[in-house]
Coordinates of C-alpha atoms in Angstrom, one line a residue:
X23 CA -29.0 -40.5 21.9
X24 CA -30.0 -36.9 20.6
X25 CA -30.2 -37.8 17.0
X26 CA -32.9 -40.8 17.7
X27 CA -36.3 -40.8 19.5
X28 CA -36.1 -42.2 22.7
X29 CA -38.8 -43.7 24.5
X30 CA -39.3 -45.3 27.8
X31 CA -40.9 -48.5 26.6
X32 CA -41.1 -50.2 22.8
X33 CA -43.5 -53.2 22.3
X34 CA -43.1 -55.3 19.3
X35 CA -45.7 -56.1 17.3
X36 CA -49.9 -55.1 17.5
X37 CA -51.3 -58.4 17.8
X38 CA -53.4 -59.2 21.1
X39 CA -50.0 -58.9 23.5
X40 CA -49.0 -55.8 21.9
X41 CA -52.6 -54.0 22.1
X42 CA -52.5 -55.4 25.9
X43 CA -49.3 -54.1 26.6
X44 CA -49.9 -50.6 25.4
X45 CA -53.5 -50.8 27.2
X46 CA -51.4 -51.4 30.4
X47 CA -48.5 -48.8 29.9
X48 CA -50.8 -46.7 29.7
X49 CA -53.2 -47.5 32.8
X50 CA -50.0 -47.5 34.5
X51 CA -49.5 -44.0 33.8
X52 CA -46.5 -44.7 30.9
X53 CA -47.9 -42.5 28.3
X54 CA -44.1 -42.3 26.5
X55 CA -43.8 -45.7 24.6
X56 CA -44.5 -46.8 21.2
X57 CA -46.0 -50.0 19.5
X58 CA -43.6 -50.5 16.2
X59 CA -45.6 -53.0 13.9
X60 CA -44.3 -54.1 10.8
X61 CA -47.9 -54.4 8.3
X62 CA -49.8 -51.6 7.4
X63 CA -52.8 -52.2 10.2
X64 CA -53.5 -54.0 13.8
X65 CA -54.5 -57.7 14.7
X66 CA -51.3 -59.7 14.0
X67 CA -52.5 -63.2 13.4
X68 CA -55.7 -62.5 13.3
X69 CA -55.3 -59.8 11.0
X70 CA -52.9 -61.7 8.8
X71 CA -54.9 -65.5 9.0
X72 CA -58.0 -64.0 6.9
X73 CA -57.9 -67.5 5.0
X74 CA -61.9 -69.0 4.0
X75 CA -63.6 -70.1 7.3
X76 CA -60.8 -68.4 9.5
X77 CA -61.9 -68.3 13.0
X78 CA -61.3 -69.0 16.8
X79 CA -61.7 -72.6 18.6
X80 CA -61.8 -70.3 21.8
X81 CA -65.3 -68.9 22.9
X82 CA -65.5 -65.5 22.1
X83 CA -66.3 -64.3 25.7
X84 CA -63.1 -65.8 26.9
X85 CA -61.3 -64.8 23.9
X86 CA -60.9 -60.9 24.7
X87 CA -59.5 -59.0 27.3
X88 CA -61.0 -58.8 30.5
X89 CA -60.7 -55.2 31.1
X90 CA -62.4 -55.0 27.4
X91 CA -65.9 -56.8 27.6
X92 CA -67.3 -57.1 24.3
X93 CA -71.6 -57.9 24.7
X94 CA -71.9 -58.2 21.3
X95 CA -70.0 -61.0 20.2
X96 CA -72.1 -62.4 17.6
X97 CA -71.4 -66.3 17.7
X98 CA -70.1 -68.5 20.8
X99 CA -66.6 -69.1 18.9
X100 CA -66.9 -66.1 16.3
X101 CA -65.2 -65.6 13.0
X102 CA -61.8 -63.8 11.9
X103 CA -63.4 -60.6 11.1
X104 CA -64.9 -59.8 14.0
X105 CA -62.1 -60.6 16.1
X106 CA -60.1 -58.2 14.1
X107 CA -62.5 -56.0 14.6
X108 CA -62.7 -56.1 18.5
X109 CA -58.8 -55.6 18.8
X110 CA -59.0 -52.4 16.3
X111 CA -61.8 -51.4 18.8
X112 CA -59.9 -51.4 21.6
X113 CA -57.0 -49.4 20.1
X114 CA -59.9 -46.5 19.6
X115 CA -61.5 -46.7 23.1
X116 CA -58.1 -46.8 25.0
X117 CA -56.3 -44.7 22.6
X118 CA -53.2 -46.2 21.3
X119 CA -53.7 -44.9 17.7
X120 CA -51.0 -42.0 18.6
X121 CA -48.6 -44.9 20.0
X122 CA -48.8 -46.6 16.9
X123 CA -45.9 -46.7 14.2
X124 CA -47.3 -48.8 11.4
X125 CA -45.1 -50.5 9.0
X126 CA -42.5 -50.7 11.3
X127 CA -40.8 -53.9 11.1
X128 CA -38.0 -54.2 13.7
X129 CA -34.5 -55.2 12.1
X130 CA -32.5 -55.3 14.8
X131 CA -32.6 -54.7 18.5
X132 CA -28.7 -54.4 20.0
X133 CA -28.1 -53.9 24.0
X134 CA -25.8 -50.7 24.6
X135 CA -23.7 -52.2 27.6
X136 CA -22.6 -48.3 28.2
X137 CA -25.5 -46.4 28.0
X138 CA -28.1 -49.2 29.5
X139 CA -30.6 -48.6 26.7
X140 CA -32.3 -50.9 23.6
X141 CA -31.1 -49.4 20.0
X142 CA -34.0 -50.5 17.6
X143 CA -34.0 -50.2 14.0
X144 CA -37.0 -50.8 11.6
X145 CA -37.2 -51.1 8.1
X146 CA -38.8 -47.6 7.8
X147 CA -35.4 -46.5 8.2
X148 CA -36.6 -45.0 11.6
X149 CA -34.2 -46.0 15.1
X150 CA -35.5 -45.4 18.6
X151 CA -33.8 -46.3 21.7
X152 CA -35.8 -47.6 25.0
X153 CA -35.3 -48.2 28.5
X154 CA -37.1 -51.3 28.2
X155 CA -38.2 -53.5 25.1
X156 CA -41.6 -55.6 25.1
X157 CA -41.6 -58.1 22.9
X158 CA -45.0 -58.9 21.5
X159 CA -44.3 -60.5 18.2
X160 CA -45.8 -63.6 19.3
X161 CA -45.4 -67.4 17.5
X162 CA -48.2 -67.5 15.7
X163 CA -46.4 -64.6 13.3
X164 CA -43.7 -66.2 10.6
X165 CA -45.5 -69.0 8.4
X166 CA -43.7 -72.1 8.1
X167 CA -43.1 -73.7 4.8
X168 CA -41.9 -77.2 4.5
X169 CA -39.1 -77.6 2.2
X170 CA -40.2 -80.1 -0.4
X171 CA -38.0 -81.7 -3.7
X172 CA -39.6 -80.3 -6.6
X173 CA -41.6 -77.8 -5.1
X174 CA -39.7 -74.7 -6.7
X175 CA -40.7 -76.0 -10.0
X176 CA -44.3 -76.4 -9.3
X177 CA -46.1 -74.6 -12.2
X178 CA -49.3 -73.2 -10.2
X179 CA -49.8 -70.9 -7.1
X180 CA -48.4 -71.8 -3.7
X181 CA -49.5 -70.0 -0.9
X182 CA -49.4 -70.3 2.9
X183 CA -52.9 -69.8 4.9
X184 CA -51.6 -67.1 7.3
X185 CA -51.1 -65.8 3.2
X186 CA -54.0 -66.3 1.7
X187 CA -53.6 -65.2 -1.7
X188 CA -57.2 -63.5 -2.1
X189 CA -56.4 -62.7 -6.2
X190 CA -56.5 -66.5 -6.6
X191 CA -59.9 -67.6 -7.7
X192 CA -60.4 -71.7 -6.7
X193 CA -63.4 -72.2 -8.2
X194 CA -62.9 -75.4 -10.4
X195 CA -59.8 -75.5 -9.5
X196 CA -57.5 -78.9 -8.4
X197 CA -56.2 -78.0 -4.7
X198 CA -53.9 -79.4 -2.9
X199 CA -54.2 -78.6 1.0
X200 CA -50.9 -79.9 2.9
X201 CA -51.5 -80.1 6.5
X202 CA -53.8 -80.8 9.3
X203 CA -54.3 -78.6 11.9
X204 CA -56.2 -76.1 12.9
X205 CA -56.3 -74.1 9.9
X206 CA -56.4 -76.9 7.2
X207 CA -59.7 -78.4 9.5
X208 CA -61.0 -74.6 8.9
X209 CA -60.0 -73.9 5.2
X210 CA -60.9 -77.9 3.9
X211 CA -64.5 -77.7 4.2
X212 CA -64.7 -73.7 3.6
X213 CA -63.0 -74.9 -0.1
X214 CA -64.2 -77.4 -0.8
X215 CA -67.5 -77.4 -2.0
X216 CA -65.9 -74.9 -4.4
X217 CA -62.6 -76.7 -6.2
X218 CA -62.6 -78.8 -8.9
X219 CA -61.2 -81.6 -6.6
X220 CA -59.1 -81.2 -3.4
X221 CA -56.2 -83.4 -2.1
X222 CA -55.3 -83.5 1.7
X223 CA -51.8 -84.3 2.3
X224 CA -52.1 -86.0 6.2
X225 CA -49.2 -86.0 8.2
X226 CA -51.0 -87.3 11.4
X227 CA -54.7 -87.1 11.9
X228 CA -56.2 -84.8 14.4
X229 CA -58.1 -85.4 17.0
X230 CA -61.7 -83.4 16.4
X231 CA -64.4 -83.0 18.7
X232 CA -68.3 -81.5 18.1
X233 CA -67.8 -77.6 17.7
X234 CA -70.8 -76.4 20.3
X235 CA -71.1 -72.9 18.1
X236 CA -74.3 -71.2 18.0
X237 CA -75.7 -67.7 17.4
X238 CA -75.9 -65.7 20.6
X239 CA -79.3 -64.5 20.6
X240 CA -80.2 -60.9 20.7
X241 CA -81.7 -61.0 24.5
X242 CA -78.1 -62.5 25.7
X243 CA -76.6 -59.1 23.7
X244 CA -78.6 -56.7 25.3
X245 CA -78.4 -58.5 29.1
X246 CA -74.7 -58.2 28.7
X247 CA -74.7 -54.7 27.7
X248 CA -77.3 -53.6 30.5
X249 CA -76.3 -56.1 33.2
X250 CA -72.3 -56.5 32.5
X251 CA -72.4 -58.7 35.5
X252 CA -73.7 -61.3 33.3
X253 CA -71.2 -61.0 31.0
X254 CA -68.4 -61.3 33.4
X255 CA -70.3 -64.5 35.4
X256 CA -70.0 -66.5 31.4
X257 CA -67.0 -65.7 30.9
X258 CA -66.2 -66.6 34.7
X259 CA -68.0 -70.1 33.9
X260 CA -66.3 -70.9 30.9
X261 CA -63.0 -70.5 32.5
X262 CA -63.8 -72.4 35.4
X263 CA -64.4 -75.7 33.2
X264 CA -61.3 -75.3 31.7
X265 CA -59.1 -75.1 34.7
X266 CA -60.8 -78.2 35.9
X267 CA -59.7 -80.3 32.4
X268 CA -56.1 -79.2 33.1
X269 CA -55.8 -82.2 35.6
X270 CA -56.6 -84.6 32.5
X271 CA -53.6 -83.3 30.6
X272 CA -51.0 -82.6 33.5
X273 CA -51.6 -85.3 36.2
X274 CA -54.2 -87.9 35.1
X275 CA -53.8 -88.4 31.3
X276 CA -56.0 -91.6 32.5
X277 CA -58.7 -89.9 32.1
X278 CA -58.5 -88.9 28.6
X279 CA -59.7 -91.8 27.5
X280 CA -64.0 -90.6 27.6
X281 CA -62.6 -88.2 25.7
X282 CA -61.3 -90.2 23.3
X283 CA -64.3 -92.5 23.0
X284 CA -66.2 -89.1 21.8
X285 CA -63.7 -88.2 19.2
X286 CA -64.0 -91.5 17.8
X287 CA -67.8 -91.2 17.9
X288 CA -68.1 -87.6 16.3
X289 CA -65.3 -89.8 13.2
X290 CA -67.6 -92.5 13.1
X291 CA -70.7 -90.7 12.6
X292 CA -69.4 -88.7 9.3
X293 CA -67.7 -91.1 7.8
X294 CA -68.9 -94.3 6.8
X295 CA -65.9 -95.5 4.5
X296 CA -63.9 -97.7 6.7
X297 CA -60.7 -97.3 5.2
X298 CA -61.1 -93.6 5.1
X299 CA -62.3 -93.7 8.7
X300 CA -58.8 -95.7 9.8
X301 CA -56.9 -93.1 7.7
X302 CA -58.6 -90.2 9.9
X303 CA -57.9 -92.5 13.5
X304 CA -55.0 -90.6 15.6
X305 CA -52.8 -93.4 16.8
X306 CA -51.8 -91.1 19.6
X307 CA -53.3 -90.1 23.4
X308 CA -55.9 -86.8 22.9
X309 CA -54.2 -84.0 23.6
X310 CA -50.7 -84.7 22.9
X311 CA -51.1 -82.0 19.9
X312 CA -54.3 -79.6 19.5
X313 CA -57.3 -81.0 20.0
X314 CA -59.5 -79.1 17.2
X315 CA -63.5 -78.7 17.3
X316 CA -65.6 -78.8 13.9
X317 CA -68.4 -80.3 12.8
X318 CA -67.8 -79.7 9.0
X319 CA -64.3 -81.3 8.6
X320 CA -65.2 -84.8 8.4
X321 CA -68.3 -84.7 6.1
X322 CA -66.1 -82.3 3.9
X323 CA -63.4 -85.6 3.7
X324 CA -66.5 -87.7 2.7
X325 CA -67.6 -85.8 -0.4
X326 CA -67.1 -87.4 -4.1
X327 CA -64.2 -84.2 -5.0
X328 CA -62.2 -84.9 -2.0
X329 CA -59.0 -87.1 -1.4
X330 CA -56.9 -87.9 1.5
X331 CA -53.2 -89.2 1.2
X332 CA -52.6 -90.5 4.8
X333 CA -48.6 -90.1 4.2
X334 CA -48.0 -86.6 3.6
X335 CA -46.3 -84.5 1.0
X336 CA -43.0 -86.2 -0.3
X337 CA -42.1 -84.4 -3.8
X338 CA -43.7 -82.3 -6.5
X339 CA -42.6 -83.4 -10.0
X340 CA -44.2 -80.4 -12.1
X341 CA -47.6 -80.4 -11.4
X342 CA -47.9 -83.6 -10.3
X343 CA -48.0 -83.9 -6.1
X344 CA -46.2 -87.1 -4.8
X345 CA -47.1 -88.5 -1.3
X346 CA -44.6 -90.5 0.9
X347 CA -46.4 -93.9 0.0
X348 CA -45.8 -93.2 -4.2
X349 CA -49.6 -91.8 -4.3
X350 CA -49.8 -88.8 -7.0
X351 CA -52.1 -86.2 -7.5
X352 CA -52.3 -83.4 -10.0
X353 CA -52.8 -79.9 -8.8
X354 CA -53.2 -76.3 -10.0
X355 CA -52.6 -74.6 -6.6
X356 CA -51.0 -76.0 -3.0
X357 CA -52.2 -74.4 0.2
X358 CA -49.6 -75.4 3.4
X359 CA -51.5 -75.4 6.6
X360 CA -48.1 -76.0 8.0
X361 CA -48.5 -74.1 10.9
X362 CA -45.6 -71.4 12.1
X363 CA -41.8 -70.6 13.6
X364 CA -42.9 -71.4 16.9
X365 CA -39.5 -72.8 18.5
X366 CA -37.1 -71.2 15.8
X367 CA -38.9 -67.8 15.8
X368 CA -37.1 -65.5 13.1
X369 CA -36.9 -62.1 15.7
X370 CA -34.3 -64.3 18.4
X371 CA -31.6 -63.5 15.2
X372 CA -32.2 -59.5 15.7
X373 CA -32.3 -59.5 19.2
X374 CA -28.5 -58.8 20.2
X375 CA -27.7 -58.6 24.4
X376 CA -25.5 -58.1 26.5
X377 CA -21.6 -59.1 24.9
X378 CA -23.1 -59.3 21.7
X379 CA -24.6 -62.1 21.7
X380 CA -28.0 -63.0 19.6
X381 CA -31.4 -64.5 21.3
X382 CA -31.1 -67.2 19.0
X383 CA -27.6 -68.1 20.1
X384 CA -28.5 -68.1 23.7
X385 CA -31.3 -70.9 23.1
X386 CA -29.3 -72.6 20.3
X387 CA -28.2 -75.6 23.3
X388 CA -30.5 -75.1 25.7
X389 CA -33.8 -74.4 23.5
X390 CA -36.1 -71.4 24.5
X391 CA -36.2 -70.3 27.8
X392 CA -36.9 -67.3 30.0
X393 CA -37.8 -66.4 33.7
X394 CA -41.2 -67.0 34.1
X395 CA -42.0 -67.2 30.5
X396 CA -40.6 -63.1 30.1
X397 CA -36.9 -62.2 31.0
X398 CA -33.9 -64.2 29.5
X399 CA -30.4 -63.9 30.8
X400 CA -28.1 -61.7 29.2
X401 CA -31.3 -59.3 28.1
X402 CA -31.4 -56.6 30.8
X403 CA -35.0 -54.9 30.4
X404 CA -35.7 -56.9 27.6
X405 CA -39.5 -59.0 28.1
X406 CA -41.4 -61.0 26.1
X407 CA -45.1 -61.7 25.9
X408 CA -46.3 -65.1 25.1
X409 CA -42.6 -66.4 25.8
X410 CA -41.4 -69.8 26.6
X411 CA -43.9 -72.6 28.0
X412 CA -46.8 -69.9 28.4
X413 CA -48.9 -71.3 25.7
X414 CA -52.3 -73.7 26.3
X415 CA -53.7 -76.5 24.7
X416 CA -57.3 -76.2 26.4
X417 CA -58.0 -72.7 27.3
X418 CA -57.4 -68.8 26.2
X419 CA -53.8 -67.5 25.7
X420 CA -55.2 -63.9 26.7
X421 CA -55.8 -65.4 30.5
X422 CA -51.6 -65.9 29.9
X423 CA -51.1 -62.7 28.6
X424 CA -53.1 -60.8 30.8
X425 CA -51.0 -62.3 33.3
X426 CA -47.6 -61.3 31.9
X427 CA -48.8 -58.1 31.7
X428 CA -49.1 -58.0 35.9
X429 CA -45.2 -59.0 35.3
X430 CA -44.6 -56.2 32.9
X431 CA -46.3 -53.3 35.3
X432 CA -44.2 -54.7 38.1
X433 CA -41.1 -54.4 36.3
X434 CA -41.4 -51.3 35.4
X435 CA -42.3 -50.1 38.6
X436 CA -39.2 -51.6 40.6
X437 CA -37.2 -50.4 37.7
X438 CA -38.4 -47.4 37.8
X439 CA -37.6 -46.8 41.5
X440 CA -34.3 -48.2 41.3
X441 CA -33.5 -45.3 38.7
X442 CA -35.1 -42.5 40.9
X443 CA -32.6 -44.4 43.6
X444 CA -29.9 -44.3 41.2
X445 CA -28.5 -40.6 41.8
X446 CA -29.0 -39.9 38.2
X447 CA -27.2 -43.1 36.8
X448 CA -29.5 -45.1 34.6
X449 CA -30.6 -48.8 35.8
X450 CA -31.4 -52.3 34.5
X451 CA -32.9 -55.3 35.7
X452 CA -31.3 -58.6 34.4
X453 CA -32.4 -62.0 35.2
X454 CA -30.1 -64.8 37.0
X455 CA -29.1 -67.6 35.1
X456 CA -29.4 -69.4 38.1
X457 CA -33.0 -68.2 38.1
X458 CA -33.7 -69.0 34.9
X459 CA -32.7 -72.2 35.1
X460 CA -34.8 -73.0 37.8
X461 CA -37.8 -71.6 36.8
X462 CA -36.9 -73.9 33.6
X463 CA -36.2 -77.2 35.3
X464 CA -39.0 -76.6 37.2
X465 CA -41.5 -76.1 34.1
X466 CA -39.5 -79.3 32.7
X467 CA -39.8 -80.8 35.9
X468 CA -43.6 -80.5 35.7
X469 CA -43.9 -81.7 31.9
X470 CA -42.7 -84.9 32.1
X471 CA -45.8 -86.2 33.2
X472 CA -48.0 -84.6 31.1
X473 CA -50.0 -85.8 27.9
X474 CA -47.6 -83.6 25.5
X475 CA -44.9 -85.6 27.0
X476 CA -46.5 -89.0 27.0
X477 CA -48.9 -89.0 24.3
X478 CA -47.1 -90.6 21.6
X479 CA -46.8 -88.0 19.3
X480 CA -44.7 -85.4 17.4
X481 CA -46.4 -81.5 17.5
X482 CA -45.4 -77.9 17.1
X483 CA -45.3 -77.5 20.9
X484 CA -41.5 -79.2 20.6
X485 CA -38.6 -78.0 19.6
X486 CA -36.3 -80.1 17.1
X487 CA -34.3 -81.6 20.1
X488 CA -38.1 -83.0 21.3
X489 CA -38.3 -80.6 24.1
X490 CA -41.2 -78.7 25.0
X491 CA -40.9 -75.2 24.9
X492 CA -44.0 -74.1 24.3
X493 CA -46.9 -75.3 26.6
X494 CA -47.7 -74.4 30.2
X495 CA -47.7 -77.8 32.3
X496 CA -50.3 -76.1 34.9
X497 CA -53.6 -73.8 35.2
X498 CA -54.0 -70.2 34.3
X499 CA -54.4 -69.4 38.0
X500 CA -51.0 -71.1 38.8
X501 CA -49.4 -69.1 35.9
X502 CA -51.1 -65.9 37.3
X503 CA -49.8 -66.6 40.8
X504 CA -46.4 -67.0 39.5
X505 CA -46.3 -63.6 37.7
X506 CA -48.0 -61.3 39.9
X507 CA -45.0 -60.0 41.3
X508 CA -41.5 -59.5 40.1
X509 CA -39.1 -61.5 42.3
X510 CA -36.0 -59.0 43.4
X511 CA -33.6 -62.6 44.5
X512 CA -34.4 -63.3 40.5
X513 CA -32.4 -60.3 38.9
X514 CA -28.9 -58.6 39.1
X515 CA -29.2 -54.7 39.4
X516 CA -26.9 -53.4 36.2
X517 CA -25.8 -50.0 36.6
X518 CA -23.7 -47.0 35.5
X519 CA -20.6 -46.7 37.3
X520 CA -20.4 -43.6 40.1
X521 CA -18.2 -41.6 37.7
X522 CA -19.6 -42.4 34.2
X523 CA -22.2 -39.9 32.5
X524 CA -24.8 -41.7 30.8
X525 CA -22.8 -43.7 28.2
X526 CA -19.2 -43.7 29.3
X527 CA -18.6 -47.1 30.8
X528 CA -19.7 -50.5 31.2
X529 CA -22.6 -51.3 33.4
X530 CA -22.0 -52.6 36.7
X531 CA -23.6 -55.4 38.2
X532 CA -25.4 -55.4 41.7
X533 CA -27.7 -58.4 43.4
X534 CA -31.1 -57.2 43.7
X535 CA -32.4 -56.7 47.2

């Protein structure tokens, strides 16, 4: 290993689990570590979704980390920008600049069976080894592009939102914007009172609800700066409700339907057209995909320069746009809103474990899976943040990865007494298939009776074999109880043999104690 850098831990990716994970290495006392990020700055998505009207359907004082208060939030659900600029904040007060290795994108990661150590090469043409990996590249990180007939041929500018193409001026223009969800409910009215005309190519309508945003005042700033307390008893409340609408999606889908009732109310209010307003009616249970808040959305689908074409995106025949039911439209640029890799993501190819085989092989059958949404099988010291079935329909994703990163502290503090135990052979912690498939048939176990399972529809939380991979089926308390501790019974002990310096032999397997 002389002629790379070695490090104890390397985290993937600078988006909010990266930043967390280097915030916790380094509370933990782990100070040798570095964060490899593949772009030229911090924020992952929401440094590289900087599209018009970008911005979080999360309130902003349960969207940040809860050692990392931030009083001056300026908006109940505040913008892109600012939330880039609270993660670039916390990289300063914690110092993880020095940790950083900007424009660092991992090629490959490859399990050396001898030596018990991550090889990871970036494009920078740098390799590091490490004890452990953390992977925090997250799903929201590879845009998805839908491969439409005709659409190589298309004479204009095509662009993805998580690749807003800021040289572009619309003004005038004829836009096509292919998608519905969250971003397309952002970037449609944020557009459209700009473009010459503007075509939305509908899949499935969303379900939208009233967006309660408002300007937080500056008496609410300054009580949360001088009395933090306050600050922590909001953010304490707005969690709270949320746990309580988990039951709604998990156990008593029943319920759902008030809910429903005040989608349809907020449709019905902004658009009077009836046979737009039956184009814009979900057909499916609230909640089975993302329900999205905005109160702009709808009255931007009622203006005179907007269309909607209710059956999606078929074929592009030069400039002309053809949807599924023969409708055409003529366009000068196409925005996707198609969303991202979430089930297929493009880093399970570069991950190579133990016997040489890749992540994406390992969840080719089964679909994607891990021990407690972290450790795979096959992947000694290998974890991931935001893994399998640890994302949320209803509340924030950092109350998940918060809660991972109890896991990842853990880990590294059994591993690291199994190696002072070790008499100088190195150690690794791999997770039991037999415990991954339980945790996994348990998750499954739990899904089957929930809303993404029963709704009725088709959403980015399943894979293409209709399993979902993705979502938690529980609360954020149950998901913080279940990783507070690393399980021993979970994990085989891989180590050097007796004889073998450090990269001599293969690794031999104990049972964890």
């Amino acid at each position: 290993m002389g002629q790379h850098k070695h490090v104890r831990v390397a985290v993937i990716g600078s988006g909010f689990a990266g930043i967390g994970a280097a915030v916790r290495l380094r509370r933990e006392g782990i100070t040798d570590f570095v964060v490899l990020e593949r772009a030229d700055s911090v924020g992952g998505t929401w440094r590289d979704n900087d599209y018009p009207g970008c911005a979080c359907d999360v309130p902003s004082h349960l969207y940040s980390f809860s050692f990392a208060p931030n009083p001056d939030w300026p908006r109940t659900f505040s913008g892109q920008p600012y939330i880039r600029a609270y993660l670039e904040d916390v990289v300063d007060t914690f110092g993880i600049g020095p940790h950083l290795r900007l424009g660092h994108e991992v090629t490959s990661l490859r399990w050396d069976e001898e030596g018990l150590y991550w090889t990871v090469r970036t494009a920078h043409g740098r390799t590091y080894t490490a004890d452990v990996v953390v992977s925090a590249a997250g799903p929201l990180s590879d845009p998805k592009t839908p491969d439409i007939p005709g659409l190589a041929g298309f004479p204009g500018r095509v662009f993805h939102t998580a690749r807003w193409d800021h040289g572009y001026d619309l003004r005038g223009k004829r836009v096509a914007v292919v998608g519905t969800g969250a971003s397309a409910i952002q970037v449609v009215p944020a557009i459209q009172p700009e473009v010459g005309r503007l075509t939305l190519f509908q899949r499935t309508p969303p379900w939208v609800m009233p967006r309660r945003d408002r300007a937080i005042s500056r008496f609410e700033r300054a009580l949360h700066r001088t009395v933090p307390a306050t600050a922590a008893l909001r953010r304490q409340g707005l969690w709270g409700v949320r746990e309580l609408q988990v039951q709604a999606f998990t156990k008593h889908t029943g319920e759902l339907g008030m809910v429903e009732a005040l989608g349809r109310h907020h449709l019905a209010k902004a658009i009077a057209d009836p046979e737009l307003r039956a184009r814009l009616t979900p057909s499916y249970r609230i909640g089975c995909k993302r329900i999205l808040l905005s109160n702009t959305y709808y009255p931007a689908l009622a203006q005179p320069n907007v269309d909607v074409v209710a059956t999606g995106l078929a074929e592009v025949r030069g400039s002309e746009l053809v949807g599924a039911d023969g409708t055409t439209a003529e366009a000068d640029a196409i925005v996707f809103a198609t969303g991202f890799h979430v089930t297929d993501m493009p880093i399970a190819d570069r991950v190579v474990g133990a016997g040489g085989r890749t992540l994406a092989e390992s969840w080719r059958e089964t679909g994607m899976r891990s021990l407690r949404g972290a450790a795979v099988d096959g992947f000694p010291n290998w974890l991931t943040i935001i893994g399998p079935n640890t994302g949320l329909g209803n509340s924030s994703m950092i109350l998940m990865i918060e809660a991972q990163l109890n896991y990842l502290a853990d880990y590294l503090r059994k591993l690291g007494t199994l190696d002072r135990g070790g008499r100088g052979r190195r150690a690794a912690l791999d997770a039991r298939p037999r415990a991954v498939h339980a945790w996994t048939e348990h998750v499954q176990r739990r899904m089957a009776r929930t809303v993404w399972s029963t709704g009725g529809c088709t959403s980015w939380y399943q894979d293409a074999e209709g399993r979902n991979t993705t979502i938690w089926p529980g609360t954020t308390a149950e998901f913080r109880r279940a990783t507070l501790r690393v399980d021993p019974a979970e994990y085989d002990i891989v180590r050097q043999p007796d004889s073998a310096p450090a990269a001599a032999g293969a690794g031999v397997k104990e049972v964890a104690r």
